[in-house]
mmCIF file of C-alpha atoms in Angstrom:
data_model
loop_
_atom_site.group_PDB
_atom_site.id
_atom_site.type_symbol
_atom_site.label_atom_id
_atom_site.label_comp_id
_atom_site.label_asym_id
_atom_site.label_seq_id
_atom_site.Cartn_x
_atom_site.Cartn_y
_atom_site.Cartn_z
ATOM 1 C CA MET A 1 25.665 92.348 75.877
ATOM 2 C CA ALA A 2 23.837 90.991 78.802
ATOM 3 C CA SER A 3 21.457 89.566 75.969
ATOM 4 C CA ARG A 4 24.513 88.014 74.145
ATOM 5 C CA LEU A 5 25.997 85.837 77.168
ATOM 6 C CA LYS A 6 22.302 84.652 77.346
ATOM 7 C CA ASN A 7 21.793 83.469 74.009
ATOM 8 C CA GLN A 8 25.243 81.682 74.207
ATOM 9 C CA LEU A 9 24.548 79.676 77.518
ATOM 10 C CA LEU A 10 21.052 78.768 75.987
ATOM 11 C CA ALA A 11 23.263 77.565 72.995
ATOM 12 C CA ARG A 12 25.571 75.544 75.281
ATOM 13 C CA VAL A 13 22.164 74.099 76.732
ATOM 14 C CA PHE A 14 20.523 73.235 72.974
ATOM 15 C CA THR A 15 24.048 71.627 71.998
ATOM 16 C CA ALA A 16 24.251 69.607 75.370
ATOM 17 C CA PHE A 17 20.305 68.104 74.685
ATOM 18 C CA PRO A 18 19.365 67.054 71.340
ATOM 19 C CA SER A 19 16.188 66.882 72.472
ATOM 20 C CA LEU A 20 15.389 70.562 73.231
ATOM 21 C CA ALA A 21 16.649 71.168 69.192
ATOM 22 C CA ALA A 22 13.778 68.604 68.087
ATOM 23 C CA ARG A 23 11.352 70.377 70.395
ATOM 24 C CA TRP A 24 12.138 74.165 68.802
ATOM 25 C CA GLY A 25 12.417 72.791 65.133
ATOM 26 C CA LYS A 26 8.521 71.727 65.998
ATOM 27 C CA THR A 27 7.678 75.239 66.450
ATOM 28 C CA LEU A 28 8.951 76.738 63.378
ATOM 29 C CA VAL A 29 6.712 77.240 60.401
ATOM 30 C CA GLN A 30 6.646 74.620 57.715
ATOM 31 C CA HIS A 31 7.967 76.165 54.067
ATOM 32 C CA ALA A 32 5.792 74.933 51.544
ATOM 33 C CA GLY A 33 6.601 75.281 47.835
ATOM 34 C CA GLU A 34 7.632 72.609 45.518
ATOM 35 C CA ILE A 35 11.254 71.529 46.045
ATOM 36 C CA PRO A 36 13.277 71.781 42.938
ATOM 37 C CA TRP A 37 15.309 68.948 41.670
ATOM 38 C CA VAL A 38 17.925 68.603 39.117
ATOM 39 C CA GLU A 39 19.493 65.314 38.232
ATOM 40 C CA PRO A 40 23.294 64.675 38.957
ATOM 41 C CA LEU A 41 24.811 63.473 35.707
ATOM 42 C CA LEU A 42 28.376 63.815 36.275
ATOM 43 C CA PRO A 43 30.772 61.524 38.586
ATOM 44 C CA LEU A 44 32.254 63.071 41.880
ATOM 45 C CA ALA A 45 35.587 62.691 40.599
ATOM 46 C CA LYS A 46 34.621 65.054 37.528
ATOM 47 C CA ALA A 47 32.476 67.651 39.836
ATOM 48 C CA ARG A 48 33.543 70.984 40.986
ATOM 49 C CA ILE A 49 32.078 70.714 44.213
ATOM 50 C CA ALA A 50 30.913 74.012 46.294
ATOM 51 C CA LEU A 51 30.717 73.965 50.126
ATOM 52 C CA VAL A 52 28.209 76.452 51.616
ATOM 53 C CA THR A 53 28.071 76.207 55.610
ATOM 54 C CA THR A 54 25.631 78.045 57.931
ATOM 55 C CA GLY A 55 27.859 77.745 60.996
ATOM 56 C CA GLY A 56 28.737 81.823 60.726
ATOM 57 C CA VAL A 57 32.304 81.211 59.605
ATOM 58 C CA HIS A 58 33.900 84.616 58.662
ATOM 59 C CA LEU A 59 37.238 85.694 57.785
ATOM 60 C CA ALA A 60 38.931 88.059 60.595
ATOM 61 C CA SER A 61 38.812 90.744 58.467
ATOM 62 C CA GLN A 62 35.418 90.722 57.439
ATOM 63 C CA ALA A 63 32.578 92.643 59.647
ATOM 64 C CA PRO A 64 31.080 89.749 62.182
ATOM 65 C CA PHE A 65 27.663 88.526 61.448
ATOM 66 C CA ASP A 66 25.223 91.019 63.607
ATOM 67 C CA MET A 67 24.575 89.679 66.947
ATOM 68 C CA SER A 68 22.270 92.137 68.143
ATOM 69 C CA ASP A 69 19.474 91.527 65.729
ATOM 70 C CA SER A 70 17.231 88.450 67.447
ATOM 71 C CA ASP A 71 16.057 87.678 64.187
ATOM 72 C CA GLY A 72 19.616 86.657 62.717
ATOM 73 C CA ASP A 73 21.771 88.513 60.161
ATOM 74 C CA PRO A 74 20.758 87.114 56.272
ATOM 75 C CA SER A 75 24.066 88.484 54.819
ATOM 76 C CA LEU A 76 26.673 86.622 53.273
ATOM 77 C CA ARG A 77 30.138 86.008 53.692
ATOM 78 C CA GLU A 78 32.648 84.949 51.269
ATOM 79 C CA VAL A 79 35.290 82.900 52.758
ATOM 80 C CA PRO A 80 38.118 81.593 50.376
ATOM 81 C CA VAL A 81 39.021 77.989 50.902
ATOM 82 C CA ASP A 82 42.560 78.511 51.075
ATOM 83 C CA THR A 83 42.487 80.876 53.977
ATOM 84 C CA PRO A 84 44.872 79.976 56.971
ATOM 85 C CA ARG A 85 43.146 78.798 60.001
ATOM 86 C CA GLU A 86 44.091 81.762 62.196
ATOM 87 C CA GLU A 87 42.391 84.578 59.668
ATOM 88 C CA LEU A 88 39.170 82.602 60.324
ATOM 89 C CA CYS A 89 36.387 83.457 63.082
ATOM 90 C CA ILE A 90 33.100 81.949 63.941
ATOM 91 C CA THR A 91 30.459 84.817 64.624
ATOM 92 C CA HIS A 92 27.584 82.885 65.757
ATOM 93 C CA ASP A 93 25.447 82.931 69.444
ATOM 94 C CA TYR A 94 23.177 80.141 68.603
ATOM 95 C CA TYR A 95 25.156 77.430 69.059
ATOM 96 C CA ASP A 96 28.268 76.352 71.229
ATOM 97 C CA HIS A 97 31.058 76.331 68.576
ATOM 98 C CA ARG A 98 33.633 75.891 71.056
ATOM 99 C CA ASP A 99 34.577 72.761 69.103
ATOM 100 C CA ALA A 100 33.803 73.993 66.235
ATOM 101 C CA GLU A 101 36.806 76.569 67.102
ATOM 102 C CA SER A 102 39.116 73.313 67.608
ATOM 103 C CA ASP A 103 38.174 71.747 64.386
ATOM 104 C CA LEU A 104 36.844 73.734 61.782
ATOM 105 C CA ASN A 105 35.985 71.107 59.700
ATOM 106 C CA LEU A 106 33.256 70.289 62.138
ATOM 107 C CA VAL A 107 30.833 72.758 59.666
ATOM 108 C CA PHE A 108 33.317 74.191 57.462
ATOM 109 C CA PRO A 109 34.910 70.937 56.119
ATOM 110 C CA VAL A 110 37.440 72.524 53.798
ATOM 111 C CA GLU A 111 40.428 70.145 54.597
ATOM 112 C CA ARG A 112 38.145 66.755 54.272
ATOM 113 C CA LEU A 113 36.898 68.384 50.887
ATOM 114 C CA LYS A 114 40.555 69.164 49.854
ATOM 115 C CA GLU A 115 41.891 65.458 50.914
ATOM 116 C CA LEU A 116 39.474 64.133 48.801
ATOM 117 C CA VAL A 117 40.223 66.180 45.623
ATOM 118 C CA GLU A 118 43.868 65.087 46.341
ATOM 119 C CA ARG A 119 43.234 61.540 46.267
ATOM 120 C CA GLY A 120 40.772 61.698 42.947
ATOM 121 C CA ALA A 121 37.448 61.336 44.710
ATOM 122 C CA ILE A 122 36.292 65.170 43.894
ATOM 123 C CA GLY A 123 37.140 66.891 40.435
ATOM 124 C CA SER A 124 37.909 70.079 41.998
ATOM 125 C CA LEU A 125 36.849 72.492 45.032
ATOM 126 C CA TYR A 126 35.384 75.938 44.211
ATOM 127 C CA PRO A 127 37.877 77.807 46.031
ATOM 128 C CA VAL A 128 35.397 80.223 47.364
ATOM 129 C CA GLY A 129 32.988 78.864 50.443
ATOM 130 C CA ALA A 130 29.902 80.576 51.043
ATOM 131 C CA SER A 131 28.923 80.995 54.181
ATOM 132 C CA ILE A 132 25.769 82.318 55.944
ATOM 133 C CA MET A 133 24.804 82.269 59.518
ATOM 134 C CA GLY A 134 21.845 79.911 60.838
ATOM 135 C CA HIS A 135 19.060 80.933 63.065
ATOM 136 C CA ILE A 136 17.701 83.703 60.400
ATOM 137 C CA ASP A 137 14.237 84.440 61.718
ATOM 138 C CA GLY A 138 11.259 87.536 60.984
ATOM 139 C CA PRO A 139 11.641 90.061 57.991
ATOM 140 C CA HIS A 140 14.993 88.380 57.517
ATOM 141 C CA LEU A 141 13.667 85.119 56.059
ATOM 142 C CA ALA A 142 12.624 86.891 52.996
ATOM 143 C CA THR A 143 15.858 88.668 52.792
ATOM 144 C CA LEU A 144 17.152 84.945 52.713
ATOM 145 C CA GLN A 145 15.412 83.676 50.452
ATOM 146 C CA GLU A 146 14.496 86.617 47.915
ATOM 147 C CA GLN A 147 18.131 87.878 48.187
ATOM 148 C CA THR A 148 21.000 86.264 49.550
ATOM 149 C CA ALA A 149 20.056 82.800 48.593
ATOM 150 C CA PRO A 150 19.333 83.476 44.865
ATOM 151 C CA LEU A 151 22.940 85.631 45.050
ATOM 152 C CA ILE A 152 25.222 82.161 46.105
ATOM 153 C CA ALA A 153 23.090 80.266 43.352
ATOM 154 C CA ARG A 154 24.231 82.914 40.555
ATOM 155 C CA LYS A 155 27.708 82.868 42.096
ATOM 156 C CA LEU A 156 27.802 79.111 42.026
ATOM 157 C CA VAL A 157 26.657 79.090 38.531
ATOM 158 C CA ALA A 158 28.723 81.573 37.013
ATOM 159 C CA ALA A 159 31.755 79.459 38.517
ATOM 160 C CA GLY A 160 30.790 76.289 36.766
ATOM 161 C CA VAL A 161 29.960 74.537 40.096
ATOM 162 C CA ASN A 162 28.449 70.993 39.491
ATOM 163 C CA TYR A 163 27.366 70.032 42.738
ATOM 164 C CA ALA A 164 27.002 72.135 46.186
ATOM 165 C CA LEU A 165 27.329 70.290 49.643
ATOM 166 C CA LEU A 166 25.329 72.352 52.624
ATOM 167 C CA VAL A 167 26.390 71.891 56.260
ATOM 168 C CA PRO A 168 24.313 73.229 59.229
ATOM 169 C CA ALA A 169 25.537 74.346 62.464
ATOM 170 C CA MET B 1 20.039 76.023 55.280
ATOM 171 C CA GLY B 2 16.913 74.414 53.317
ATOM 172 C CA LEU B 3 15.534 77.694 51.373
ATOM 173 C CA VAL B 4 19.657 78.168 50.098
ATOM 174 C CA ALA B 5 19.842 74.564 48.924
ATOM 175 C CA ARG B 6 16.573 74.863 47.366
ATOM 176 C CA ALA B 7 17.324 78.371 45.533
ATOM 177 C CA ILE B 8 21.175 76.810 44.632
ATOM 178 C CA GLU B 9 19.157 73.678 43.024
ATOM 179 C CA ALA B 10 16.768 76.009 41.457
ATOM 180 C CA ALA B 11 19.558 77.348 39.672
ATOM 181 C CA GLY B 12 20.398 73.687 38.024
ATOM 182 C CA ILE B 13 23.086 72.867 40.643
ATOM 183 C CA PRO B 14 22.225 69.788 42.259
ATOM 184 C CA THR B 15 22.729 69.369 46.404
ATOM 185 C CA THR B 16 22.997 67.751 48.978
ATOM 186 C CA ALA B 17 22.695 68.566 52.827
ATOM 187 C CA LEU B 18 23.606 67.603 56.270
ATOM 188 C CA SER B 19 20.988 67.784 58.833
ATOM 189 C CA ILE B 20 21.492 67.357 62.515
ATOM 190 C CA VAL B 21 17.755 68.072 63.607
ATOM 191 C CA ARG B 22 15.504 66.486 61.973
ATOM 192 C CA GLU B 23 12.170 68.376 62.879
ATOM 193 C CA VAL B 24 14.436 71.666 61.388
ATOM 194 C CA THR B 25 15.127 69.968 58.251
ATOM 195 C CA GLU B 26 11.377 69.125 57.842
ATOM 196 C CA LYS B 27 10.340 72.122 57.978
ATOM 197 C CA THR B 28 12.344 73.213 54.901
ATOM 198 C CA PRO B 29 13.676 70.170 53.297
ATOM 199 C CA PRO B 30 16.382 70.914 50.849
ATOM 200 C CA PRO B 31 16.210 68.336 47.616
ATOM 201 C CA ARG B 32 18.707 65.862 49.787
ATOM 202 C CA ALA B 33 19.575 65.848 53.081
ATOM 203 C CA LEU B 34 21.518 63.388 55.178
ATOM 204 C CA TYR B 35 20.326 63.469 59.119
ATOM 205 C CA MET B 36 22.724 63.043 61.920
ATOM 206 C CA ARG B 37 21.025 63.089 65.298
ATOM 207 C CA PHE B 38 24.385 64.942 66.258
ATOM 208 C CA PRO B 39 24.670 67.954 68.291
ATOM 209 C CA PHE B 40 25.124 71.440 67.173
ATOM 210 C CA GLY B 41 27.904 72.587 65.868
ATOM 211 C CA HIS B 42 28.885 68.986 64.676
ATOM 212 C CA ALA B 43 27.631 68.067 61.374
ATOM 213 C CA LEU B 44 31.037 66.433 60.419
ATOM 214 C CA GLY B 45 31.072 64.457 63.864
ATOM 215 C CA GLU B 46 33.362 64.958 66.494
ATOM 216 C CA VAL B 47 36.725 67.036 66.840
ATOM 217 C CA GLY B 48 39.710 65.634 64.873
ATOM 218 C CA ALA B 49 37.696 62.330 63.936
ATOM 219 C CA ARG B 50 39.142 62.414 59.901
ATOM 220 C CA ASN B 51 37.607 59.147 59.643
ATOM 221 C CA GLN B 52 34.339 60.005 60.926
ATOM 222 C CA GLN B 53 34.112 63.485 58.490
ATOM 223 C CA PHE B 54 34.953 61.394 55.350
ATOM 224 C CA ASP B 55 32.474 58.664 56.485
ATOM 225 C CA ILE B 56 29.921 61.344 56.712
ATOM 226 C CA LEU B 57 30.992 62.968 53.465
ATOM 227 C CA TRP B 58 30.673 59.543 51.496
ATOM 228 C CA ARG B 59 27.224 59.032 52.914
ATOM 229 C CA ALA B 60 26.470 62.803 52.047
ATOM 230 C CA PHE B 61 27.684 62.567 48.037
ATOM 231 C CA GLU B 62 26.454 58.860 48.198
ATOM 232 C CA LEU B 63 22.838 60.633 49.111
ATOM 233 C CA LEU B 64 23.436 62.766 46.348
ATOM 234 C CA PHE B 65 23.400 59.873 43.497
ATOM 235 C CA GLU B 66 20.799 57.728 45.248
ATOM 236 C CA ALA B 67 18.012 60.057 46.257
ATOM 237 C CA ASP B 68 15.062 60.436 43.653
ATOM 238 C CA THR B 69 12.594 62.263 45.360
ATOM 239 C CA PRO B 70 13.130 65.904 46.124
ATOM 240 C CA GLY B 71 12.602 66.023 50.074
ATOM 241 C CA THR B 72 14.539 63.158 50.748
ATOM 242 C CA ILE B 73 15.655 63.496 54.581
ATOM 243 C CA ARG B 74 17.790 60.020 55.019
ATOM 244 C CA ASP B 75 18.614 58.679 58.359
ATOM 245 C CA SER B 76 22.171 57.670 58.660
ATOM 246 C CA GLY B 77 21.574 55.851 61.530
ATOM 247 C CA LEU B 78 24.632 57.127 63.395
ATOM 248 C CA ARG B 79 24.600 57.545 67.079
ATOM 249 C CA TRP B 80 26.595 60.170 68.936
ATOM 250 C CA LYS B 81 29.862 58.774 70.079
ATOM 251 C CA ARG B 82 28.973 55.084 69.645
ATOM 252 C CA GLU B 83 30.284 54.137 66.486
ATOM 253 C CA ASN B 84 32.836 52.897 64.939
ATOM 254 C CA TYR B 85 34.815 54.871 61.749
ATOM 255 C CA PRO B 86 37.234 52.745 59.223
ATOM 256 C CA ASP B 87 39.772 54.536 57.436
ATOM 257 C CA PRO B 88 38.240 55.823 53.962
ATOM 258 C CA ASP B 89 37.917 54.243 51.157
ATOM 259 C CA TRP B 90 39.178 56.082 48.324
ATOM 260 C CA GLU B 91 38.904 53.574 45.635
ATOM 261 C CA ARG B 92 34.649 53.892 46.855
ATOM 262 C CA PHE B 93 34.666 57.002 46.707
ATOM 263 C CA ARG B 94 36.118 57.621 43.235
ATOM 264 C CA ARG B 95 33.546 55.501 41.755
ATOM 265 C CA LEU B 96 30.710 57.818 43.198
ATOM 266 C CA GLY B 97 28.510 58.784 40.485
ATOM 267 C CA PRO B 98 25.045 58.740 38.840
ATOM 268 C CA VAL B 99 23.189 55.498 39.517
ATOM 269 C CA ALA B 100 20.948 53.623 37.176
ATOM 270 C CA ARG B 101 17.235 54.002 38.027
ATOM 271 C CA PRO B 102 14.186 52.626 36.846
ATOM 272 C CA SER B 103 12.327 55.810 36.762
ATOM 273 C CA HIS B 104 15.360 57.990 35.618
ATOM 274 C CA PRO B 105 16.780 55.605 32.378
ATOM 275 C CA ARG B 106 19.803 56.660 31.192
#
């Protein structure tokens, strides 16, 4: 519990001072390897868009992300985009999510994307948002890379998604 | 997040990602990232700032179609709490789509 409090306080400091976040970023491991590439061929107005967030958003009825593991929790929560706001919450001690709690669009912009669908700018929004938490480290990086990320990808392919928007926390 | 974007793109779906810490994104670049030097938890901007949120989404989708190099990190140039965001131009949104490029003729 004390360490969770410490992480939450640190998250507030990092949120207030982006230069600290930049310094932290420089300490991370460089991921080599080829970056995949697919040409976007459909106009946005005809495309089915999926939303992926690393903001730790989940249904209140789902198990929260595990905050007791300092390497994070690499598991996936599927969040229907039509979920009423009061049934959603954020479990993620590594960023200050007080603002995101008051406007979930900051990390999970479903309201804006739905409005873009209504305005005819986006063809459709895939009705299930994919939510994970950032701050994955240690052995869980392999789990994310080898299991969770391919699982998300398979689900989006199966759903006929054309483009994916990824939002960090 | 770069790892997830790469997995989705590798499965055949073009991705566009937001980035708020360039140094983090540079360590695991996704295929396309739009960088804003915003605080953690504020990738879309400020609370209730609807125009700002649409502006960032417009830039993210513009990048989806304009980027031509894997690992592109485009600096939005947006300054935290120091920009004015106009009402969304829906017509401009509706025109977003593939752009002709000399290197990728179609």
